[in-house]
GROMACS .gro file of C-alpha atoms in nm:
model
  450
    1MET     CA    1   5.030 -15.117  10.984
    2ALA     CA    2   4.804 -15.140  11.289
    3ALA     CA    3   4.799 -14.910  11.601
    4GLY     CA    4   5.089 -14.968  11.828
    5ALA     CA    5   5.318 -15.146  11.573
    6PRO     CA    6   5.668 -15.014  11.612
    7ALA     CA    7   5.772 -14.692  11.452
    8PRO     CA    8   6.066 -14.698  11.203
    9PRO     CA    9   6.376 -14.544  11.362
   10GLY     CA   10   6.363 -14.138  11.367
   11VAL     CA   11   5.957 -14.135  11.299
   12PRO     CA   12   5.747 -14.076  11.556
   13ARG     CA   13   5.552 -14.331  11.720
   14THR     CA   14   5.218 -14.215  11.716
   15ALA     CA   15   4.988 -13.974  11.484
   16GLY     CA   16   4.914 -13.770  11.795
   17ASP     CA   17   5.288 -13.698  11.811
   18GLY     CA   18   5.340 -13.320  11.741
   19ARG     CA   19   5.654 -13.430  11.501
   20PHE     CA   20   5.437 -13.647  11.297
   21PHE     CA   21   5.181 -13.336  11.224
   22ALA     CA   22   5.479 -13.140  11.144
   23LEU     CA   23   5.594 -13.390  10.906
   24TYR     CA   24   5.238 -13.474  10.766
   25GLY     CA   25   5.211 -13.114  10.703
   26SER     CA   26   5.513 -13.099  10.446
   27GLY     CA   27   5.284 -13.248  10.221
   28ALA     CA   28   5.049 -12.937  10.214
   29LEU     CA   29   5.415 -12.721  10.191
   30GLY     CA   30   5.494 -12.912   9.832
   31ALA     CA   31   5.145 -12.909   9.699
   32SER     CA   32   5.148 -12.528   9.777
   33VAL     CA   33   5.435 -12.438   9.651
   34LEU     CA   34   5.358 -12.607   9.317
   35LEU     CA   35   4.989 -12.496   9.313
   36GLN     CA   36   5.079 -12.112   9.424
   37THR     CA   37   5.348 -12.078   9.160
   38ILE     CA   38   5.107 -12.167   8.878
   39LEU     CA   39   4.822 -11.945   9.023
   40LEU     CA   40   5.086 -11.638   9.039
   41TRP     CA   41   5.281 -11.685   8.717
   42LEU     CA   42   5.116 -11.900   8.475
   43VAL     CA   43   4.890 -11.608   8.317
   44TYR     CA   44   5.177 -11.365   8.347
   45PHE     CA   45   5.434 -11.625   8.159
   46TYR     CA   46   5.174 -11.700   7.901
   47ALA     CA   47   5.023 -11.354   7.853
   48PRO     CA   48   5.222 -11.035   8.010
   49PRO     CA   49   5.118 -10.737   8.033
   50ALA     CA   50   5.218 -10.518   7.723
   51GLY     CA   51   5.607 -10.427   7.739
   52GLN     CA   52   5.706 -10.691   8.038
   53GLY     CA   53   5.779 -10.976   7.796
   54ARG     CA   54   5.660 -11.197   7.485
   55SER     CA   55   5.313 -11.310   7.501
   56LEU     CA   56   5.293 -11.661   7.388
   57LEU     CA   57   4.881 -11.703   7.439
   58PRO     CA   58   4.624 -11.410   7.455
   59PRO     CA   59   4.452 -11.365   7.811
   60THR     CA   60   4.133 -11.539   7.682
   61LEU     CA   61   4.320 -11.887   7.581
   62VAL     CA   62   4.515 -11.872   7.905
   63GLY     CA   63   4.192 -11.893   8.094
   64PHE     CA   64   4.033 -12.149   7.904
   65ALA     CA   65   4.370 -12.382   7.936
   66LEU     CA   66   4.315 -12.326   8.332
   67ALA     CA   67   3.965 -12.435   8.298
   68ALA     CA   68   4.028 -12.720   8.118
   69GLY     CA   69   4.259 -12.844   8.392
   70ARG     CA   70   4.004 -12.734   8.660
   71VAL     CA   71   3.767 -12.939   8.492
   72VAL     CA   72   3.958 -13.253   8.547
   73ASN     CA   73   4.092 -13.214   8.861
   74ALA     CA   74   3.700 -13.178   8.949
   75VAL     CA   75   3.581 -13.489   8.786
   76SER     CA   76   3.887 -13.658   8.912
   77ASN     CA   77   3.850 -13.644   9.261
   78PRO     CA   78   3.524 -13.825   9.337
   79PRO     CA   79   3.666 -14.188   9.153
   80VAL     CA   80   4.002 -14.099   9.314
   81ALA     CA   81   3.831 -14.096   9.662
   82PHE     CA   82   3.609 -14.400   9.623
   83TRP     CA   83   3.905 -14.580   9.515
   84SER     CA   84   4.118 -14.478   9.825
   85ASP     CA   85   3.860 -14.513  10.050
   86ARG     CA   86   3.811 -14.888   9.957
   87SER     CA   87   4.190 -14.995   9.891
   88ARG     CA   88   4.330 -15.233  10.098
   89ALA     CA   89   4.666 -15.228   9.933
   90ARG     CA   90   4.970 -15.367  10.183
   91TRP     CA   91   5.101 -15.016  10.157
   92GLY     CA   92   4.794 -14.881  10.351
   93ARG     CA   93   4.486 -14.686  10.167
   94ARG     CA   94   4.641 -14.349  10.063
   95ARG     CA   95   5.022 -14.386  10.061
   96PRO     CA   96   5.051 -14.571   9.738
   97PHE     CA   97   4.870 -14.268   9.537
   98ILE     CA   98   5.134 -14.045   9.704
   99ILE     CA   99   5.435 -14.218   9.657
  100LEU     CA  100   5.360 -14.291   9.298
  101GLY     CA  101   5.187 -13.999   9.190
  102ALA     CA  102   5.437 -13.737   9.317
  103PRO     CA  103   5.703 -13.808   9.065
  104ALA     CA  104   5.440 -13.748   8.756
  105LEU     CA  105   5.307 -13.432   8.919
  106ALA     CA  106   5.620 -13.299   8.963
  107LEU     CA  107   5.725 -13.358   8.609
  108ALA     CA  108   5.415 -13.203   8.474
  109PHE     CA  109   5.459 -12.896   8.678
  110ALA     CA  110   5.813 -12.880   8.526
  111LEU     CA  111   5.690 -12.899   8.153
  112LEU     CA  112   5.455 -12.619   8.207
  113TRP     CA  113   5.708 -12.312   8.198
  114THR     CA  114   5.866 -12.487   7.878
  115PRO     CA  115   5.667 -12.464   7.588
  116PRO     CA  116   5.754 -12.513   7.264
  117ARG     CA  117   5.866 -12.239   6.997
  118ALA     CA  118   5.539 -12.318   6.780
  119SER     CA  119   5.263 -12.146   6.646
  120GLN     CA  120   4.988 -12.010   6.883
  121GLU     CA  121   4.778 -12.277   6.835
  122MET     CA  122   5.064 -12.566   6.931
  123VAL     CA  123   5.151 -12.349   7.244
  124PHE     CA  124   4.769 -12.359   7.371
  125VAL     CA  125   4.757 -12.737   7.287
  126TYR     CA  126   5.091 -12.801   7.501
  127ALA     CA  127   4.991 -12.548   7.812
  128THR     CA  128   4.613 -12.701   7.795
  129ALA     CA  129   4.777 -13.069   7.791
  130ALA     CA  130   5.058 -12.987   8.074
  131LEU     CA  131   4.752 -12.820   8.299
  132VAL     CA  132   4.525 -13.115   8.228
  133CYS     CA  133   4.803 -13.369   8.344
  134PHE     CA  134   4.913 -13.137   8.642
  135PHE     CA  135   4.573 -13.127   8.775
  136PHE     CA  136   4.490 -13.471   8.746
  137LEU     CA  137   4.752 -13.593   8.903
  138PHE     CA  138   4.692 -13.329   9.164
  139SER     CA  139   4.358 -13.523   9.252
  140LEU     CA  140   4.542 -13.830   9.241
  141VAL     CA  141   4.785 -13.739   9.509
  142MET     CA  142   4.633 -13.470   9.727
  143ASN     CA  143   4.268 -13.640   9.792
  144PRO     CA  144   4.417 -13.906   9.968
  145TYR     CA  145   4.655 -13.685  10.173
  146ALA     CA  146   4.404 -13.462  10.287
  147ALA     CA  147   4.189 -13.784  10.375
  148LEU     CA  148   4.432 -13.887  10.609
  149LEU     CA  149   4.369 -13.614  10.854
  150PRO     CA  150   4.059 -13.746  11.044
  151GLU     CA  151   4.271 -14.070  11.024
  152ILE     CA  152   4.561 -13.923  11.245
  153THR     CA  153   4.329 -13.742  11.483
  154PRO     CA  154   4.063 -14.028  11.580
  155GLY     CA  155   3.814 -13.868  11.801
  156GLY     CA  156   3.898 -13.511  11.725
  157ARG     CA  157   4.201 -13.547  11.960
  158GLY     CA  158   4.460 -13.307  11.819
  159ARG     CA  159   4.270 -13.201  11.488
  160ALA     CA  160   4.354 -12.822  11.550
  161ALA     CA  161   4.666 -12.881  11.598
  162ALA     CA  162   4.748 -13.094  11.287
  163ALA     CA  163   4.544 -12.866  11.073
  164SER     CA  164   4.703 -12.577  11.190
  165TRP     CA  165   5.031 -12.737  11.122
  166GLN     CA  166   4.890 -12.809  10.753
  167ALA     CA  167   4.790 -12.497  10.715
  168GLY     CA  168   5.116 -12.326  10.833
  169ALA     CA  169   5.301 -12.551  10.591
  170SER     CA  170   5.055 -12.453  10.323
  171LEU     CA  171   5.119 -12.090  10.394
  172ALA     CA  172   5.513 -12.173  10.427
  173GLY     CA  173   5.468 -12.295  10.042
  174VAL     CA  174   5.275 -11.972   9.956
  175GLY     CA  175   5.578 -11.806  10.087
  176VAL     CA  176   5.821 -12.010   9.899
  177ALA     CA  177   5.629 -11.929   9.594
  178MET     CA  178   5.605 -11.580   9.652
  179ILE     CA  179   5.973 -11.538   9.747
  180ALA     CA  180   6.140 -11.811   9.595
  181SER     CA  181   5.977 -11.825   9.247
  182PRO     CA  182   6.063 -11.445   9.170
  183TRP     CA  183   6.405 -11.483   9.259
  184LEU     CA  184   6.489 -11.798   9.052
  185ILE     CA  185   6.299 -11.649   8.761
  186GLN     CA  186   6.511 -11.325   8.791
  187ARG     CA  187   6.825 -11.519   8.812
  188TRP     CA  188   6.790 -11.842   8.590
  189GLY     CA  189   6.452 -11.811   8.387
  190PHE     CA  190   6.140 -11.987   8.419
  191GLY     CA  191   6.237 -12.335   8.302
  192ALA     CA  192   6.491 -12.363   8.565
  193MET     CA  193   6.243 -12.223   8.840
  194GLY     CA  194   5.974 -12.493   8.732
  195ALA     CA  195   6.261 -12.778   8.784
  196VAL     CA  196   6.378 -12.615   9.098
  197LEU     CA  197   6.015 -12.588   9.298
  198ALA     CA  198   5.915 -12.950   9.127
  199ALA     CA  199   6.210 -13.098   9.306
  200SER     CA  200   6.142 -12.956   9.603
  201GLY     CA  201   5.742 -13.038   9.586
  202LEU     CA  202   5.845 -13.386   9.525
  203ALA     CA  203   6.070 -13.423   9.800
  204CYS     CA  204   5.782 -13.284  10.069
  205LEU     CA  205   5.533 -13.518   9.891
  206TRP     CA  206   5.795 -13.793   9.962
  207THR     CA  207   5.840 -13.731  10.316
  208VAL     CA  208   5.413 -13.779  10.349
  209GLY     CA  209   5.451 -14.111  10.221
  210ALA     CA  210   5.757 -14.229  10.452
  211VAL     CA  211   5.590 -14.124  10.793
  212ALA     CA  212   5.201 -14.214  10.729
  213ARG     CA  213   5.280 -14.565  10.710
  214THR     CA  214   5.245 -14.535  11.120
  215ALA     CA  215   4.841 -14.413  11.012
  216ASP     CA  216   4.779 -14.520  10.699
  217HIS     CA  217   4.523 -14.762  10.804
  218PRO     CA  218   4.112 -14.785  10.861
  219PRO     CA  219   4.018 -14.665  11.219
  220ASP     CA  220   4.038 -14.932  11.465
  221GLY     CA  221   3.709 -15.119  11.510
  222ALA     CA  222   3.562 -14.950  11.160
  223PRO     CA  223   3.422 -15.229  10.940
  224ALA     CA  224   3.544 -15.266  10.588
  225PRO     CA  225   3.354 -15.036  10.336
  226ARG     CA  226   3.075 -15.159  10.164
  227ARG     CA  227   3.101 -15.213   9.818
  228GLY     CA  228   2.809 -15.013   9.716
  229ALA     CA  229   2.763 -14.794   9.419
  230PHE     CA  230   2.964 -14.500   9.336
  231LEU     CA  231   2.677 -14.266   9.325
  232ARG     CA  232   2.536 -14.402   9.655
  233GLU     CA  233   2.875 -14.268   9.824
  234VAL     CA  234   2.838 -13.952   9.651
  235GLY     CA  235   2.471 -13.926   9.793
  236ALA     CA  236   2.569 -14.015  10.105
  237VAL     CA  237   2.825 -13.713  10.145
  238LEU     CA  238   2.578 -13.489  10.022
  239ARG     CA  239   2.272 -13.579  10.254
  240ARG     CA  240   2.463 -13.415  10.538
  241ARG     CA  241   2.326 -13.053  10.561
  242SER     CA  242   2.626 -12.937  10.703
  243PHE     CA  243   2.840 -13.016  10.435
  244ARG     CA  244   2.628 -12.862  10.182
  245VAL     CA  245   2.597 -12.540  10.366
  246TYR     CA  246   2.958 -12.572  10.414
  247VAL     CA  247   3.082 -12.670  10.048
  248VAL     CA  248   2.844 -12.403   9.844
  249ALA     CA  249   2.993 -12.108  10.076
  250LEU     CA  250   3.337 -12.203  10.005
  251ALA     CA  251   3.266 -12.261   9.635
  252LEU     CA  252   3.134 -11.899   9.592
  253LEU     CA  253   3.443 -11.806   9.814
  254TRP     CA  254   3.686 -11.979   9.574
  255LEU     CA  255   3.486 -11.862   9.255
  256GLY     CA  256   3.616 -11.505   9.359
  257THR     CA  257   3.921 -11.521   9.528
  258SER     CA  258   4.081 -11.762   9.296
  259MET     CA  259   4.063 -11.454   9.043
  260VAL     CA  260   4.259 -11.255   9.261
  261ASN     CA  261   4.538 -11.504   9.354
  262THR     CA  262   4.601 -11.569   8.982
  263THR     CA  263   4.649 -11.187   8.901
  264ALA     CA  264   4.878 -11.097   9.215
  265VAL     CA  265   5.207 -11.019   8.969
  266TYR     CA  266   4.968 -10.793   8.755
  267VAL     CA  267   4.885 -10.597   9.074
  268VAL     CA  268   5.262 -10.573   9.173
  269THR     CA  269   5.381 -10.476   8.832
  270VAL     CA  270   5.045 -10.267   8.682
  271LEU     CA  271   4.836 -10.124   8.960
  272MET     CA  272   5.112 -10.075   9.236
  273GLY     CA  273   5.337  -9.964   8.932
  274LEU     CA  274   5.647 -10.149   9.043
  275PRO     CA  275   5.921 -10.352   8.837
  276ARG     CA  276   5.889 -10.707   8.843
  277GLU     CA  277   6.233 -10.734   9.059
  278GLN     CA  278   6.026 -10.622   9.337
  279VAL     CA  279   5.761 -10.907   9.336
  280ALA     CA  280   5.928 -11.103   9.573
  281LEU     CA  281   5.963 -10.826   9.805
  282VAL     CA  282   5.586 -10.741   9.808
  283LEU     CA  283   5.439 -11.084   9.807
  284GLY     CA  284   5.702 -11.142  10.116
  285THR     CA  285   5.566 -10.900  10.297
  286ALA     CA  286   5.194 -11.039  10.265
  287PHE     CA  287   5.347 -11.380  10.352
  288VAL     CA  288   5.520 -11.241  10.671
  289CYS     CA  289   5.182 -11.051  10.775
  290THR     CA  290   4.998 -11.344  10.741
  291LEU     CA  291   5.214 -11.573  10.954
  292ALA     CA  292   5.231 -11.334  11.224
  293VAL     CA  293   4.830 -11.346  11.285
  294LEU     CA  294   4.809 -11.715  11.266
  295PRO     CA  295   4.872 -11.720  11.655
  296ALA     CA  296   4.553 -11.465  11.722
  297LEU     CA  297   4.369 -11.676  11.474
  298ALA     CA  298   4.414 -12.021  11.682
  299ARG     CA  299   4.267 -11.787  11.968
  300LEU     CA  300   3.978 -11.639  11.814
  301SER     CA  301   3.882 -12.030  11.700
  302ARG     CA  302   3.889 -12.116  12.055
  303THR     CA  303   3.675 -11.826  12.162
  304ILE     CA  304   3.389 -11.866  11.939
  305GLY     CA  305   3.447 -12.227  11.764
  306THR     CA  306   3.562 -12.305  11.392
  307ALA     CA  307   3.243 -12.175  11.244
  308GLY     CA  308   3.189 -11.860  11.416
  309ALA     CA  309   3.562 -11.772  11.333
  310LEU     CA  310   3.530 -11.894  10.960
  311THR     CA  311   3.222 -11.651  10.964
  312TRP     CA  312   3.434 -11.350  11.070
  313THR     CA  313   3.706 -11.436  10.814
  314LEU     CA  314   3.426 -11.434  10.535
  315ALA     CA  315   3.288 -11.128  10.645
  316ALA     CA  316   3.651 -10.939  10.661
  317ALA     CA  317   3.737 -11.074  10.337
  318THR     CA  318   3.419 -10.943  10.189
  319ILE     CA  319   3.530 -10.590  10.308
  320VAL     CA  320   3.880 -10.598  10.201
  321VAL     CA  321   3.914 -10.771   9.885
  322PRO     CA  322   3.765 -10.507   9.640
  323LEU     CA  323   3.990 -10.259   9.788
  324ILE     CA  324   4.272 -10.415   9.579
  325GLY     CA  325   4.059 -10.250   9.263
  326ALA     CA  326   4.091  -9.919   9.397
  327ILE     CA  327   4.526  -9.907   9.432
  328GLY     CA  328   4.622  -9.614   9.198
  329LEU     CA  329   4.325  -9.456   9.140
  330ARG     CA  330   4.350  -9.093   9.136
  331GLY     CA  331   4.255  -8.847   9.404
  332LEU     CA  332   4.347  -9.124   9.671
  333PRO     CA  333   4.614  -9.045   9.929
  334PHE     CA  334   4.986  -9.223   9.929
  335THR     CA  335   5.152  -9.343   9.663
  336PRO     CA  336   5.057  -9.693   9.431
  337ALA     CA  337   5.299  -9.868   9.623
  338ALA     CA  338   5.173  -9.742   9.967
  339GLN     CA  339   4.823  -9.836   9.910
  340GLY     CA  340   4.942 -10.175   9.782
  341TYR     CA  341   5.125 -10.237  10.127
  342ALA     CA  342   4.833 -10.129  10.310
  343VAL     CA  343   4.572 -10.353  10.141
  344ILE     CA  344   4.846 -10.648  10.228
  345VAL     CA  345   4.840 -10.567  10.582
  346LEU     CA  346   4.478 -10.555  10.605
  347ALA     CA  347   4.411 -10.898  10.391
  348ALA     CA  348   4.635 -11.088  10.642
  349ALA     CA  349   4.409 -11.198  10.861
  350PRO     CA  350   4.123 -11.293  10.610
  351LEU     CA  351   4.370 -11.524  10.413
  352ALA     CA  352   4.529 -11.688  10.759
  353GLY     CA  353   4.177 -11.797  10.821
  354LEU     CA  354   4.098 -11.928  10.486
  355LEU     CA  355   4.401 -12.138  10.514
  356VAL     CA  356   4.300 -12.295  10.865
  357PHE     CA  357   3.945 -12.302  10.923
  358PRO     CA  358   3.817 -12.477  10.637
  359ASN     CA  359   4.028 -12.772  10.725
  360VAL     CA  360   3.950 -12.797  11.057
  361LEU     CA  361   3.570 -12.763  10.980
  362LEU     CA  362   3.544 -13.054  10.683
  363ALA     CA  363   3.764 -13.290  10.887
  364ASP     CA  364   3.517 -13.253  11.171
  365ILE     CA  365   3.218 -13.330  10.940
  366ALA     CA  366   3.348 -13.605  10.779
  367GLU     CA  367   3.434 -13.762  11.121
  368ALA     CA  368   3.068 -13.712  11.237
  369ASP     CA  369   2.963 -13.909  10.943
  370GLY     CA  370   3.177 -14.188  10.969
  371VAL     CA  371   3.072 -14.240  11.347
  372ALA     CA  372   2.677 -14.207  11.252
  373SER     CA  373   2.738 -14.447  10.964
  374GLY     CA  374   2.981 -14.680  11.040
  375GLU     CA  375   3.129 -14.624  10.687
  376ALA     CA  376   3.451 -14.504  10.642
  377ARG     CA  377   3.424 -14.242  10.350
  378GLU     CA  378   3.675 -13.975  10.466
  379ALA     CA  379   3.835 -13.912  10.107
  380MET     CA  380   3.486 -13.918   9.960
  381PHE     CA  381   3.400 -13.560  10.151
  382TYR     CA  382   3.739 -13.397  10.050
  383ALA     CA  383   3.656 -13.528   9.674
  384VAL     CA  384   3.287 -13.402   9.640
  385GLN     CA  385   3.447 -13.081   9.795
  386GLY     CA  386   3.724 -13.099   9.528
  387LEU     CA  387   3.479 -13.150   9.267
  388VAL     CA  388   3.203 -12.841   9.349
  389LEU     CA  389   3.552 -12.607   9.444
  390ASN     CA  390   3.753 -12.687   9.091
  391GLY     CA  391   3.396 -12.652   8.928
  392ALA     CA  392   3.407 -12.298   9.059
  393THR     CA  393   3.777 -12.246   8.994
  394ALA     CA  394   3.746 -12.342   8.635
  395LEU     CA  395   3.415 -12.093   8.577
  396ALA     CA  396   3.698 -11.829   8.748
  397SER     CA  397   3.976 -11.913   8.521
  398ALA     CA  398   3.739 -11.844   8.216
  399PHE     CA  399   3.595 -11.518   8.356
  400LEU     CA  400   3.960 -11.432   8.463
  401GLY     CA  401   4.079 -11.450   8.080
  402VAL     CA  402   3.729 -11.255   7.981
  403LEU     CA  403   3.821 -10.976   8.230
  404LEU     CA  404   4.167 -10.950   8.165
  405SER     CA  405   4.100 -10.897   7.794
  406LEU     CA  406   3.941 -10.573   7.929
  407GLY     CA  407   4.250 -10.421   8.046
  408ASP     CA  408   4.568 -10.551   8.195
  409SER     CA  409   4.842 -10.295   8.120
  410PRO     CA  410   4.901  -9.988   8.255
  411GLY     CA  411   4.668  -9.733   8.113
  412GLN     CA  412   4.446 -10.007   8.035
  413THR     CA  413   4.371 -10.110   8.395
  414LEU     CA  414   3.955 -10.160   8.373
  415GLY     CA  415   3.975 -10.551   8.368
  416LEU     CA  416   4.214 -10.534   8.660
  417ARG     CA  417   3.988 -10.333   8.882
  418LEU     CA  418   3.700 -10.547   8.790
  419ILE     CA  419   3.815 -10.859   8.928
  420PRO     CA  420   3.846 -10.736   9.310
  421VAL     CA  421   3.491 -10.622   9.272
  422VAL     CA  422   3.355 -10.972   9.131
  423ALA     CA  423   3.555 -11.113   9.417
  424GLY     CA  424   3.405 -10.909   9.675
  425ALA     CA  425   3.034 -10.984   9.575
  426CYS     CA  426   3.109 -11.378   9.530
  427THR     CA  427   3.268 -11.378   9.918
  428LEU     CA  428   2.936 -11.166  10.035
  429ALA     CA  429   2.734 -11.444   9.880
  430ALA     CA  430   2.959 -11.714  10.055
  431LEU     CA  431   2.906 -11.529  10.402
  432LEU     CA  432   2.522 -11.511  10.314
  433VAL     CA  433   2.536 -11.876  10.259
  434PHE     CA  434   2.747 -11.974  10.565
  435LEU     CA  435   2.552 -11.784  10.810
  436ARG     CA  436   2.309 -12.117  10.766
  437TYR     CA  437   2.566 -12.366  10.866
  438PRO     CA  438   2.423 -12.567  11.153
  439ARG     CA  439   2.695 -12.398  11.400
  440ALA     CA  440   2.669 -12.530  11.750
  441ALA     CA  441   2.719 -12.892  11.682
  442GLY     CA  442   3.042 -12.786  11.469
  443ASP     CA  443   3.122 -12.595  11.755
  444ARG     CA  444   3.107 -12.865  11.998
  445ARG     CA  445   3.303 -13.083  11.811
  446GLY     CA  446   3.571 -12.830  11.763
  447ALA     CA  447   3.596 -12.737  12.105
  448ARG     CA  448   3.676 -13.115  12.180
  449SER     CA  449   3.924 -13.108  11.930
  450ARG     CA  450   4.074 -12.864  12.085
   0.00000   0.00000   0.00000
């Protein structure tokens, strides 16, 4: 729909409207609920610690199944982006992917929690197939969704606000996963939890499909993209130095933190020594603390720029993440539970920063490329980022299974304690790489966007 066309009743007229940004953020809410629930519960569901349920698979096989899904997520992102950037469908460039892909994505998520009662080999095949389907469909839906951000904030106007709504919604999805999923599991079991959260995720994603018709069109005055070779488009993205530095740093970060995120339930039930019924309370506390620091991070970004704020976030995460591995060690003051809550408070600011700052920075990079080249390839930036990050996460999933096999139960905690140490080393490497980011230009653009 062209700019200036009348909006449907009840839908904000312009993409710059704050209500539009809020509704756009609902897509991040739905996706975050689904993805974070998988990160929190999948390994625990299929390979629980000793004495906490029936084991369906060894941790190593669960890690390999997750890695397979992440590899598919990685390699499918660029073709989806190439298709979306060049789409001229009557529905728009992005909406068809969101509207048609969301139901299949929700179904794949629900099926993860209903494995057949079969041999270990068949369960492994089933879990791998379900994860492959989920992560392929995640690319199909979420790459076009992410590519809407630079389009709904032309010239950077309102970009920080839109990214903040997106980050807040993503954080809310983390909160739903942390608080609602344990309650649903405790009350009705994993299968019912999967069905309820799948329906909620679908509703959120369809909300974006309904409102994006006011903004889902090529930028005003932009020429139709050339029908160039696919690899040429990927190469154009990789030639931007700012993007190369950014994506390598983020990949190193994800390599470590994804392992920590996936073992959060283990940290609560094994290292902190709390029953599974208290997972919701612990993770809910983490959510509230993270939400509370978002306003302070917005002020930090305005003061030192987005790149400077992300540098600060990486430095803080490098210090905090390894502390998780020390929870419950002999000789430390306070109980293991109190130590865990203390780490939660310390981790709140870095977690919130990692939800906000990368989105703003990548949108700035993608728009700067469009201005310089005259090409509309926003989705390809998100796709190459997805390719690299999911490759890193696939590697992390394989490492995760191996590390957990070294000890993931009370009295056998070596693997759980090594994971945050490895993650801290990865975060330090990310910080050292990101210090090479060409910060001045990015900060000037960040100031204009705010």
